[in-house]
């Protein structure tokens, strides 16, 4: 089981870097929870593959910096649809 968790952490890291995606999107793609993705890429990956961890962290830091913008756009879209009805 332990080898599978480590393998999943590396796969998640590679997926996040390759697709420049969020934790939420990675969780959806792999069919696991956001908490599991975060634990894999933030804790386990740091011990397994430090360079991959740094690369993933860079992508996630960009996502974190942009999340307020995405949230605002989602709210704007929601209210635009409500006013059309």
XYZ file of C-alpha atoms in Angstrom:
85
model
C 0.000 0.000 0.000
C 2.790 2.422 0.880
C 4.368 2.135 -2.571
C 1.023 2.881 -4.177
C 0.625 6.093 -2.149
C 4.082 7.283 -3.116
C 3.444 6.431 -6.771
C 0.130 8.333 -6.655
C 1.878 11.372 -5.147
C 4.367 11.447 -8.027
C 1.590 10.972 -10.600
C -0.400 13.814 -9.041
C 2.644 16.058 -9.052
C 3.360 15.358 -12.694
C -0.306 15.884 -13.603
C -0.461 19.243 -11.817
C 2.711 20.469 -13.526
C 1.814 19.140 -16.972
C -1.668 20.665 -16.932
C -0.969 23.690 -14.705
C -4.079 22.661 -12.806
C -5.556 23.181 -9.357
C -5.783 20.726 -6.475
C -9.543 20.567 -7.064
C -9.150 19.644 -10.748
C -6.497 17.028 -9.938
C -8.759 15.508 -7.286
C -11.607 15.285 -9.765
C -9.392 13.711 -12.437
C -7.995 11.065 -10.060
C -11.283 10.446 -8.239
C -9.915 11.298 -4.795
C -10.539 14.058 -2.272
C -8.887 17.473 -2.331
C -7.442 16.704 1.099
C -5.745 13.596 -0.247
C -4.269 15.496 -3.196
C -3.021 18.219 -0.892
C -1.491 15.701 1.528
C 0.200 13.871 -1.341
C 1.701 16.913 -3.054
C 2.401 19.048 0.025
C 3.719 16.472 2.485
C 4.554 13.161 0.856
C 6.030 14.529 -2.356
C 8.458 16.717 -0.411
C 10.077 13.567 1.025
C 9.815 11.426 -2.111
C 10.983 13.885 -4.786
C 12.046 17.342 -3.528
C 12.537 18.814 -7.018
C 9.091 17.727 -8.193
C 7.671 19.126 -4.944
C 9.229 22.540 -5.668
C 7.831 22.533 -9.202
C 4.345 21.599 -7.982
C 4.531 24.206 -5.220
C 5.292 26.891 -7.813
C 2.153 25.957 -9.789
C 0.005 25.828 -6.657
C 1.343 29.193 -5.463
C 0.236 30.771 -8.747
C -3.180 29.133 -8.371
C -3.450 30.427 -4.822
C -2.611 33.951 -5.946
C -5.280 33.803 -8.652
C -8.095 32.104 -6.744
C -9.763 35.336 -5.636
C -10.030 36.343 -9.293
C -11.576 32.994 -10.293
C -13.997 33.231 -7.375
C -15.057 36.723 -8.385
C -15.618 35.649 -11.976
C -17.710 32.682 -10.845
C -19.864 34.956 -8.677
C -20.248 37.441 -11.506
C -21.337 34.666 -13.874
C -23.797 33.309 -11.304
C -25.536 36.643 -10.830
C -25.536 37.392 -14.557
C -27.469 34.154 -15.130
C -29.933 34.987 -12.327
C -30.734 38.363 -13.860
C -31.385 36.843 -17.301
C -34.197 34.663 -15.968
